[in-house]
Tab-separated table of C-alpha atoms in Angstrom:
chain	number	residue	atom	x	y	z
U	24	UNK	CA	232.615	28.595	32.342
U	25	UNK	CA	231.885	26.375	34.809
U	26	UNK	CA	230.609	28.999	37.343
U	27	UNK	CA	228.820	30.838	34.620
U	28	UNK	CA	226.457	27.937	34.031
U	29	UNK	CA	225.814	27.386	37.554
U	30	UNK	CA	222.354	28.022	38.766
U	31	UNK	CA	223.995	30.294	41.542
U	32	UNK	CA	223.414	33.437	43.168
U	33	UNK	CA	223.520	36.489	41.219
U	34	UNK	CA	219.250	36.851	41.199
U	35	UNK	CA	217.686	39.411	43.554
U	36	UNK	CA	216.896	36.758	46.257
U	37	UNK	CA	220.116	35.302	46.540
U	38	UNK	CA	221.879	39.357	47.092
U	39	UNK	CA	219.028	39.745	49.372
U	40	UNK	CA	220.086	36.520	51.466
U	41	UNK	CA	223.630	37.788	51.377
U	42	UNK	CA	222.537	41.205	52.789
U	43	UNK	CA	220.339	39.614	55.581
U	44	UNK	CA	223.348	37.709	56.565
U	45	UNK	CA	225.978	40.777	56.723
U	46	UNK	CA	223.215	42.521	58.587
U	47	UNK	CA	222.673	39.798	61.318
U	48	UNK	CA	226.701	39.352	61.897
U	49	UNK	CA	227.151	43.418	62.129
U	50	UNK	CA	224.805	43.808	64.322
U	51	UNK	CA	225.745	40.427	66.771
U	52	UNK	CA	228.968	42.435	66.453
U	53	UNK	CA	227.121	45.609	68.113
U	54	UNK	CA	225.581	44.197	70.921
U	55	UNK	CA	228.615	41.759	72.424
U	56	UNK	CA	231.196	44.510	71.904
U	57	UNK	CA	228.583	46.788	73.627
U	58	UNK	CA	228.366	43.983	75.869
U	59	UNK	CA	231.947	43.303	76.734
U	60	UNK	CA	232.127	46.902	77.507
U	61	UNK	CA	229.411	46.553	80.290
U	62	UNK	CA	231.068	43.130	81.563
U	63	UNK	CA	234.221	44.608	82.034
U	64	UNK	CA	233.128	48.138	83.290
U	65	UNK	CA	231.973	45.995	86.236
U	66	UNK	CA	235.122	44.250	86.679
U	67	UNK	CA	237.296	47.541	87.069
U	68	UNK	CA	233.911	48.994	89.795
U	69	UNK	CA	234.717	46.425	92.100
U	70	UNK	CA	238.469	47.481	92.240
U	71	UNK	CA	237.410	51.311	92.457
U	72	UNK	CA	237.618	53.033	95.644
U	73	UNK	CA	234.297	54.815	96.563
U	74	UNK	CA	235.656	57.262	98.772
U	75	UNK	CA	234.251	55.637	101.891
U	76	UNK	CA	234.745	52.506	104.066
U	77	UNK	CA	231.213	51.886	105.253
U	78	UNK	CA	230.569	48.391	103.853
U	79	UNK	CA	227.942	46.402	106.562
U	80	UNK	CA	225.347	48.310	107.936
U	81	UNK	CA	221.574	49.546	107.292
U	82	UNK	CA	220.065	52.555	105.569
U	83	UNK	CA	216.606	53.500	106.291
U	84	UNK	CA	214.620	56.416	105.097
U	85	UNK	CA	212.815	58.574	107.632
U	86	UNK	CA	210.502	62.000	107.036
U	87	UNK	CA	209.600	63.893	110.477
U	88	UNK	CA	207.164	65.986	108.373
U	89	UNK	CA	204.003	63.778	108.860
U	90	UNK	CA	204.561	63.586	112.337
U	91	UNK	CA	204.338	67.255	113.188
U	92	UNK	CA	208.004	68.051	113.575
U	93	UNK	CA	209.325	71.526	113.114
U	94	UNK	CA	212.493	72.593	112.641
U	95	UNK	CA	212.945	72.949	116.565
U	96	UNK	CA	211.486	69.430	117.406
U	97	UNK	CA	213.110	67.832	114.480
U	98	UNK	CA	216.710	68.617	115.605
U	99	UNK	CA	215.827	67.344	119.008
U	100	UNK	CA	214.673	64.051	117.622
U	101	UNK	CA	217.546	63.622	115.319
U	102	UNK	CA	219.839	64.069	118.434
U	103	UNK	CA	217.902	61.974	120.637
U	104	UNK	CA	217.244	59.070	117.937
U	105	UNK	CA	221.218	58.727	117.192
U	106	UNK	CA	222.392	58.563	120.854
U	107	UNK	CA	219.556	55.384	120.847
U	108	UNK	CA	220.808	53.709	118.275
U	109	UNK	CA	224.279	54.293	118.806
U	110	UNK	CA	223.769	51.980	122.335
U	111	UNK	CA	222.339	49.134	120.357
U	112	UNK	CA	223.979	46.387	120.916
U	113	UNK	CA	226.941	45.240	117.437
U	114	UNK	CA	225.884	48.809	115.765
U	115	UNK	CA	229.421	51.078	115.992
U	116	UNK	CA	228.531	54.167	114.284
U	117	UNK	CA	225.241	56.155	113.616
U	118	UNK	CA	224.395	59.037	111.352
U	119	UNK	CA	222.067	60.785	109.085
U	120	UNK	CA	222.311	62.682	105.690
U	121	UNK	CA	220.218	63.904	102.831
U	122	UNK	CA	221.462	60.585	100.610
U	123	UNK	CA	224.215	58.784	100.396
U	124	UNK	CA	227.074	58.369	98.061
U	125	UNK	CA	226.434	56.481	94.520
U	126	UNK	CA	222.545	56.720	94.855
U	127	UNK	CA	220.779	56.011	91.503
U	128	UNK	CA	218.706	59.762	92.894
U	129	UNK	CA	222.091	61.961	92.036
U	130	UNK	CA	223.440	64.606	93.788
U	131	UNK	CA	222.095	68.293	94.256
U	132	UNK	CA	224.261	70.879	93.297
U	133	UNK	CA	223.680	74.728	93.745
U	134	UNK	CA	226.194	77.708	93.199
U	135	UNK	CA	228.544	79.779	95.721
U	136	UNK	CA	230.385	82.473	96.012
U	137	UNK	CA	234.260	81.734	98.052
U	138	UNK	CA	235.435	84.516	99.271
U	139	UNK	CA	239.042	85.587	98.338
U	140	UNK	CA	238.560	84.174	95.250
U	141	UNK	CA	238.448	86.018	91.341
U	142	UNK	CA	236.191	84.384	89.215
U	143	UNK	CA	238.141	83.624	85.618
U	144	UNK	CA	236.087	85.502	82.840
U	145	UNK	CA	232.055	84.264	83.025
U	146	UNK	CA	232.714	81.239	85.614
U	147	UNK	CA	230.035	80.107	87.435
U	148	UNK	CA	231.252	78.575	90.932
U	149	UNK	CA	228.986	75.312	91.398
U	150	UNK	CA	229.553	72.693	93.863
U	151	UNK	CA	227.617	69.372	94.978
U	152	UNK	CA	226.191	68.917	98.519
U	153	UNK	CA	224.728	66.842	101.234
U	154	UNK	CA	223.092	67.930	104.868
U	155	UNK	CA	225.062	65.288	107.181
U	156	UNK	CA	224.448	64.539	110.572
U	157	UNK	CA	227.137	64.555	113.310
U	158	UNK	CA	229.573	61.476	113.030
U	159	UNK	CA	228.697	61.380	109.598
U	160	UNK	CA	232.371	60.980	108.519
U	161	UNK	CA	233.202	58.525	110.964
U	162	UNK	CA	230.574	56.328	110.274
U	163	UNK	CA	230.924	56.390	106.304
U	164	UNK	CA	234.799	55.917	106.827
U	165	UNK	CA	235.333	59.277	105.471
U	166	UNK	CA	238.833	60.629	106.086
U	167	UNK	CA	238.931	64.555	107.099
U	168	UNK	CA	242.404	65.567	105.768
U	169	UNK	CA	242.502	69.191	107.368
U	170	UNK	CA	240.231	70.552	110.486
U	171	UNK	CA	237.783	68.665	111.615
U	172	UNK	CA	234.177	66.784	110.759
U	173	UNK	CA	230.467	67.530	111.597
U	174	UNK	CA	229.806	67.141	115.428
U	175	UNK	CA	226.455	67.577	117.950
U	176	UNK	CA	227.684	71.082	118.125
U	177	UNK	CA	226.559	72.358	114.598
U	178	UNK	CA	223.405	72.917	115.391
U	179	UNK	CA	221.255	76.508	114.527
U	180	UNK	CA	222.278	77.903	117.400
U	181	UNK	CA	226.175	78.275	116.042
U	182	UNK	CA	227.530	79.497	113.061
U	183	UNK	CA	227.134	78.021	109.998
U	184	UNK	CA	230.130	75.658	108.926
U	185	UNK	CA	231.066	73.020	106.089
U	186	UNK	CA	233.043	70.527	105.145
U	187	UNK	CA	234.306	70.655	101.321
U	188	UNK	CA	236.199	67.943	99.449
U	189	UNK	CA	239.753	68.126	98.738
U	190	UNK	CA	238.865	69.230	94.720
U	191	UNK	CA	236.919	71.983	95.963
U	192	UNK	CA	240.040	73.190	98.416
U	193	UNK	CA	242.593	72.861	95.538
U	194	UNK	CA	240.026	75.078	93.040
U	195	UNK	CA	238.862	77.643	95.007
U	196	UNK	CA	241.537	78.108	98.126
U	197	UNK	CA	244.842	77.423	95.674
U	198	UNK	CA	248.096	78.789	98.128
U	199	UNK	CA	245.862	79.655	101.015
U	200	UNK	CA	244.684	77.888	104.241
U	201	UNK	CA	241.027	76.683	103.453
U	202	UNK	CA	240.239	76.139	106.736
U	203	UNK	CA	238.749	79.359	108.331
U	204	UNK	CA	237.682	80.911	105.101
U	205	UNK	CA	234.390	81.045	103.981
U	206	UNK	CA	231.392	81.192	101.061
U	207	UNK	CA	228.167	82.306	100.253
U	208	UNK	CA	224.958	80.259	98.797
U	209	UNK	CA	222.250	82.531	99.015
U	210	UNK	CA	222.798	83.267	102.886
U	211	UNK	CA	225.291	84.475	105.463
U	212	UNK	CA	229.002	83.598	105.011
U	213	UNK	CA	229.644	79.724	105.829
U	214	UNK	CA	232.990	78.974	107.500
U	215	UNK	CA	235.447	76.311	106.294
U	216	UNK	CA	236.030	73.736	109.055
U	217	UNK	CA	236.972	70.820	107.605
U	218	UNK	CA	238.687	69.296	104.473
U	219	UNK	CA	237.724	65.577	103.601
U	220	UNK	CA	238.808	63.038	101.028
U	221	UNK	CA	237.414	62.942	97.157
U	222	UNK	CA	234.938	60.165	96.486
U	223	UNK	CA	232.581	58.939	93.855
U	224	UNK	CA	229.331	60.906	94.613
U	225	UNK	CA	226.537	60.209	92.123
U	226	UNK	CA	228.767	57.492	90.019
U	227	UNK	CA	231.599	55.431	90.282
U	228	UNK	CA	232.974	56.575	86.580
U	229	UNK	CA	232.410	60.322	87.485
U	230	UNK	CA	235.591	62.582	87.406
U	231	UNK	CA	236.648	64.361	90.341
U	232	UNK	CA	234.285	67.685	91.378
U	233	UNK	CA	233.274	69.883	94.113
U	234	UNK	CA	231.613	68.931	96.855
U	235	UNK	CA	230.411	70.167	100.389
U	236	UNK	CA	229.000	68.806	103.302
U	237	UNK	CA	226.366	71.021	105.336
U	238	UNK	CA	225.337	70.076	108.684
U	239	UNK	CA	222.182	68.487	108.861
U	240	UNK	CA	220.999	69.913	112.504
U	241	UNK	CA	222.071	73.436	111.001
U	242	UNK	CA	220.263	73.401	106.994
U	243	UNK	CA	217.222	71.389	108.954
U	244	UNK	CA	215.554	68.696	106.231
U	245	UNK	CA	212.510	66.625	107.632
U	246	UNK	CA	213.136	63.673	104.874
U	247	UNK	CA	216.912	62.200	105.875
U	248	UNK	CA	218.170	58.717	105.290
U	249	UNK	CA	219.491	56.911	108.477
U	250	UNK	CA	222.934	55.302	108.286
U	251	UNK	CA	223.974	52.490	111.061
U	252	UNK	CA	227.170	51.149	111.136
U	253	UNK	CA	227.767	47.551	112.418
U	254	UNK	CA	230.019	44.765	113.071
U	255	UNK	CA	227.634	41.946	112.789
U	256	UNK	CA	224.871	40.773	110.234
U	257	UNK	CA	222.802	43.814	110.053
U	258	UNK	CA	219.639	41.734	109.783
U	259	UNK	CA	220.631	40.611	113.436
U	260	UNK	CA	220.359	44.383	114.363
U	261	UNK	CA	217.096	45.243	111.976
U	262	UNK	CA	215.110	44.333	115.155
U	263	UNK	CA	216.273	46.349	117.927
U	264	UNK	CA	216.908	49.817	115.258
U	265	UNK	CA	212.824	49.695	114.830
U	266	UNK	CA	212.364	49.406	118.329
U	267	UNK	CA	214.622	52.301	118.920
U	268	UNK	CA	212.552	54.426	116.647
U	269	UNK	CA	209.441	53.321	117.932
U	270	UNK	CA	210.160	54.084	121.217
U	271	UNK	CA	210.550	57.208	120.390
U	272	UNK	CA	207.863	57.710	118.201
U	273	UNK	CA	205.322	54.903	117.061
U	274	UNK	CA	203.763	56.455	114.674
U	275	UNK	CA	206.855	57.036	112.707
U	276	UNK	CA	208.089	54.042	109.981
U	277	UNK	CA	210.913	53.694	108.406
U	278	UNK	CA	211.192	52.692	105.026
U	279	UNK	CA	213.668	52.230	102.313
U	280	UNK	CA	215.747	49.754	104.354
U	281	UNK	CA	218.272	48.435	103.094
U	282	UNK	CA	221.919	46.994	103.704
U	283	UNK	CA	224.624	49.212	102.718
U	284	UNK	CA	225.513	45.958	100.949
U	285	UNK	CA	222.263	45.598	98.715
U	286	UNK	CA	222.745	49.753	98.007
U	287	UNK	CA	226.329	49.032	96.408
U	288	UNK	CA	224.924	46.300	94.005
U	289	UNK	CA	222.395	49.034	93.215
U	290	UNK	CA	225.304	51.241	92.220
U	291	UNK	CA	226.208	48.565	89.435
U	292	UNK	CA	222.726	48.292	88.555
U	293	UNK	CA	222.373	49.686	85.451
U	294	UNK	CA	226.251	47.921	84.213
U	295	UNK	CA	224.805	44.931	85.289
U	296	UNK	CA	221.513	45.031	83.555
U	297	UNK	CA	223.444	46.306	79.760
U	298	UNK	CA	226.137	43.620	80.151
U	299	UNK	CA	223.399	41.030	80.786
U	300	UNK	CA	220.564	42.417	78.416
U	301	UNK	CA	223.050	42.689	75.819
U	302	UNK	CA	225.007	39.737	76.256
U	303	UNK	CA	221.994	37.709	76.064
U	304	UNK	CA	220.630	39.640	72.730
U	305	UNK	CA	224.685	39.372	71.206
U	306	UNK	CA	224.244	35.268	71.698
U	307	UNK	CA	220.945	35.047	69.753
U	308	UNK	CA	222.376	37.191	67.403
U	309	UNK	CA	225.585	34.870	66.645
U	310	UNK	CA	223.103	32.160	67.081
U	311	UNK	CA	220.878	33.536	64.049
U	312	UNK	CA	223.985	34.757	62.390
U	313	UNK	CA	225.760	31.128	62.153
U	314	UNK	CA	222.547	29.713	61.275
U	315	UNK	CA	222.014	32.174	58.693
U	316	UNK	CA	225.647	31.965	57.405
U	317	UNK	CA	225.063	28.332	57.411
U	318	UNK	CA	222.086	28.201	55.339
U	319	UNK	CA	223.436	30.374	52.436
U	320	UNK	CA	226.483	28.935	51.948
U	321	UNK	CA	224.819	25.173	52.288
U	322	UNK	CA	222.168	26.432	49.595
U	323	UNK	CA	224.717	27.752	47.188
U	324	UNK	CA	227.013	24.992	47.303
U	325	UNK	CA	224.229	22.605	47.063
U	326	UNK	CA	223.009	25.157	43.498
U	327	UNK	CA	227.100	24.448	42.792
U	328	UNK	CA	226.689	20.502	43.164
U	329	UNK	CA	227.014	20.119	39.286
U	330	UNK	CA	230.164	22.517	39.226
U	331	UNK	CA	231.900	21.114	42.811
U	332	UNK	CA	231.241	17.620	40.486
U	333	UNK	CA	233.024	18.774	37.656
U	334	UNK	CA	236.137	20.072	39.383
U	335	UNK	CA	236.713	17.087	41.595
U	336	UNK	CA	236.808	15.053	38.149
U	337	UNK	CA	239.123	16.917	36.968
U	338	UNK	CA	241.590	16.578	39.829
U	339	UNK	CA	240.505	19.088	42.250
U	340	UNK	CA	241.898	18.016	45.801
U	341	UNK	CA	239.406	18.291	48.787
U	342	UNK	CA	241.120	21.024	50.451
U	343	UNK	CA	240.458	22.995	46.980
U	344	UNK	CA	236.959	22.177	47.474
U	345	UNK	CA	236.465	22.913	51.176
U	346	UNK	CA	238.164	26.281	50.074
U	347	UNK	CA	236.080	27.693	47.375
U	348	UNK	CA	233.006	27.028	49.429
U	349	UNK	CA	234.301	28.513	52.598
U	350	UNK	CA	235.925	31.315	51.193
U	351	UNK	CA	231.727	32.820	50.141
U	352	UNK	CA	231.174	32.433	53.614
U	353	UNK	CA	234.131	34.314	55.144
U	354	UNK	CA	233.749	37.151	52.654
U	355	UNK	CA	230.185	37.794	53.985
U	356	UNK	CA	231.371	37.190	57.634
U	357	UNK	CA	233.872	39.616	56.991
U	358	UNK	CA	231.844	42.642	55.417
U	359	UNK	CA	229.336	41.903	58.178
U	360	UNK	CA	232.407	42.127	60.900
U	361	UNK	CA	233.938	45.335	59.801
U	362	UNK	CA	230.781	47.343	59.380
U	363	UNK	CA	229.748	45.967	62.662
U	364	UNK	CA	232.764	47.368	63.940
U	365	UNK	CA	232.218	50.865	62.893
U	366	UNK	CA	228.737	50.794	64.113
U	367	UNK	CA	229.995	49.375	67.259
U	368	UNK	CA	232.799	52.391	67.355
U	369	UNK	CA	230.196	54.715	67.397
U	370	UNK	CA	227.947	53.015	70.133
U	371	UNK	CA	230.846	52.825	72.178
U	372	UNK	CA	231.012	56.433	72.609
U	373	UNK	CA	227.441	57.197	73.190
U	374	UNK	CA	227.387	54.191	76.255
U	375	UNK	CA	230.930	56.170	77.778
U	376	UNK	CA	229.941	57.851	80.135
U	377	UNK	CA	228.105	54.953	81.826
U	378	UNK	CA	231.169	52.918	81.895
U	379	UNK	CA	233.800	52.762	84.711
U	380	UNK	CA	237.574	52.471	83.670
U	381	UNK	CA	236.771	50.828	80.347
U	382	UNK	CA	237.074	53.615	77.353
U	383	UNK	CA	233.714	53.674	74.807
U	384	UNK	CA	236.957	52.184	72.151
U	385	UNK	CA	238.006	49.571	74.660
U	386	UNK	CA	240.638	47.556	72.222
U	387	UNK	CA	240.115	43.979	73.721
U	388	UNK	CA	236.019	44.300	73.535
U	389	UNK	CA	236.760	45.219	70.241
U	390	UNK	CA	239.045	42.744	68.894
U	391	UNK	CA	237.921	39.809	71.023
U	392	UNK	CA	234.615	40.042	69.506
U	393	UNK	CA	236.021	40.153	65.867
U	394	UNK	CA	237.807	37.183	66.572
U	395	UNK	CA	234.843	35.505	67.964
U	396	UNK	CA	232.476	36.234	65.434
U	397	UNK	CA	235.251	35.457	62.683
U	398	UNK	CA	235.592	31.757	64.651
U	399	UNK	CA	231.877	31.086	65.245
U	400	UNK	CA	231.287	31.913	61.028
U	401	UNK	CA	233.969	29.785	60.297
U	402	UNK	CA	232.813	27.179	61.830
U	403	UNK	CA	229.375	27.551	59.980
U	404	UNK	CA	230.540	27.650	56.716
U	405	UNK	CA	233.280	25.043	57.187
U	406	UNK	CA	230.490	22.320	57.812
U	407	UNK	CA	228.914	22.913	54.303
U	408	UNK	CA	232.143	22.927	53.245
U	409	UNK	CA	233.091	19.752	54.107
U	410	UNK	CA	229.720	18.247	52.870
U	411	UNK	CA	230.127	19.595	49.614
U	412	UNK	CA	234.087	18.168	49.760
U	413	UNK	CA	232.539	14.625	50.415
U	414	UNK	CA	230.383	14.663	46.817
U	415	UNK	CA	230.815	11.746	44.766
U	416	UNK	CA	231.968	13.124	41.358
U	417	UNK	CA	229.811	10.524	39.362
U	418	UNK	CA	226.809	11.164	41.733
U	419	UNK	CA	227.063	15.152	41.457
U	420	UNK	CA	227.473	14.903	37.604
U	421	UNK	CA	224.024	13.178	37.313
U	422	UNK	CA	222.472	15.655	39.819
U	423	UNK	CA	221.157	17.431	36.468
């Protein structure tokens, strides 16, 4: 009786608040669970090996092509511009290749032919690649498991050779000696010299796949990136690697330096910016969604003054009181939770494949954020609650 003649919350505004309120919670839930996936995706990248050791050093972009070089004069310059740099004084290891591992640009990818192998049904034979330099491996901290690595020697003049990963040697030479056998990409047959380690080519959450190194001198590109190894501050060594380059040739810049150090946060670039972007929208949306929570309940039990009055005259203890008011507020809280959750569920697997060791259902993003939501609307509804528990019978009976 006493709820029936209260001027609560069963009009079309007061459903409407109630519905606002579920939506703001379910979605806070959305973004920090999307969030928490992000934030811990980057914990488990720092513990993942990349597949190489190179961590201090400088990478600088060079293209030969607007200074006139052909193929000839280009593989001349290479040579000539590594032995210079090599002597600098702190760098211990010099290369070139197309890109390097874990750049936001990808990998390219075209499809061979391995001889001695029978394709299964309509399988289509498609491996990665990269044009490296000679002491390419060395100076990424590449380890060559079988045969050998890309050397001065690979140049046009002698056959053509590769290095493929160890995936690529278990798929396509399975019980037979990979080194000495060859494929075919659209050319003469490329010889096997080399087997290196698996790494994390285009991203750090990518599952194993093929890949094979061409040599750069041999499969001539104008536009390569330069990688210098060192064992000091590379900005200490910045200096002298231009003047090496312009001795050579000053009319040719380099550009697109950077420390190997900067190009390994750039990696974690796009983790970084979700977990923060989406941490910072999850906060404002708990921060709207206790307000909110705290609004409605503080309006209805301040509709239920009369009623809250009543009971409390009767003999209704305060924890009675604090209970019936807070119990509104955790229903809502907990409609807006679970559908949150599904949505999140479904989220989760769309943002998967951008996330590194963490599954798209990660339990503990999950359930921590259901537990944290569920605290922070507690905590707004228990403060009307305890208002409305601190009513002066006499006072609320007069309120009408």
């Amino acid at each position: 009786t006493l709820k029936a003649s209260a001027p609560t919350g069963t009009g079309a505004s007061s459903r409407l608040r109630r519905v606002l309120v579920v939506g703001q919670v379910g979605l806070s839930v959305v973004l920090l669970v999307c969030a928490s996936l992000f934030a811990r995706s980057l914990t488990y990248a720092g513990s993942i090996d990349p597949g190489f050791t190179l961590r201090s050093g400088i990478l600088a972009g060079i293209d030969l092509l607007p200074g006139g070089y052909d193929e000839a004069r280009g593989g001349v310059f290479i040579q000539r511009l590594l032995e210079r740099v090599s002597r600098i004084p702190n760098v211990t290891g010099a290369t070139v290749a197309r890109t390097i591992p874990l750049d936001l640009g990808g990998s390219s990818d075209m499809t061979v032919t391995v001889d001695g192998y029978t394709r299964q049904g309509g399988e289509e034979l498609m491996t990665y690649y990269n044009q490296v330099g000679p002491a390419y491996f060395e100076t990424m901290g590449i380890p060559i498991l079988r045969g050998r690595g890309i050397t001065v020697r690979d140049t046009s003049a002698a056959p053509a050779v590769a290095v493929i990963n160890e995936t690529m040697a278990r798929r396509y030479w399975a019980g037979r000696d990979p080194i000495g056998g060859t494929f075919r990409f659209g050319r003469g047959p490329v010889t096997v010299v080399g087997v290196a380690r698996d790494g994390k080519y285009s991203r750090l959450s990518e599952e194993p796949r093929n890949y094979v190194y061409l040599p750069a001198l041999q499969n001539y590109r104008s536009d390569l990136l330069l990688h210098v190894k060192t064992d000091a501050d590379p900005a200490i060594v910045l200096p002298a690697l231009r003047a090496a380059v312009s001795e050579l040739d000053p009319n040719l810049p380099l550009f697109d330096v950077r420390t190997v150090e900067q190009h390994m946060r750039i990696s974690t670039f796009i983790a970084r910016l979700a977990a923060s972007m989406l941490g910072l929208f999850g906060i404002l949306g708990v921060l709207l969604a206790g307000v909110g929570l705290y609004g409605v309940i503080a309006f209805n039990a301040a509709q239920r003054t009369r009623e809250i009055g009543l009971r409390m005259a009767l003999g209704a203890a305060r924890g009675e009181v604090i209970w019936l008011v807070l119990r509104e507020g955790l229903v809502l809280a907990a409609f807006g939770i679970a559908g949150g959750l599904a949505l999140a569920f479904g989220a989760g697997r769309l943002v998967a494949g951008q996330l590194t060791g963490v599954s798209g259902t990660d339990p503990v993003s999950f359930w921590g954020t259901a537990v944290f939501l569920a605290a922070v609307a507690a905590v707004a509804c228990l403060l009307p609650a305890r208002k409305a528990s601190g009513l002066n019978p006499l006072t609320a009976l007069r309120s009408e």
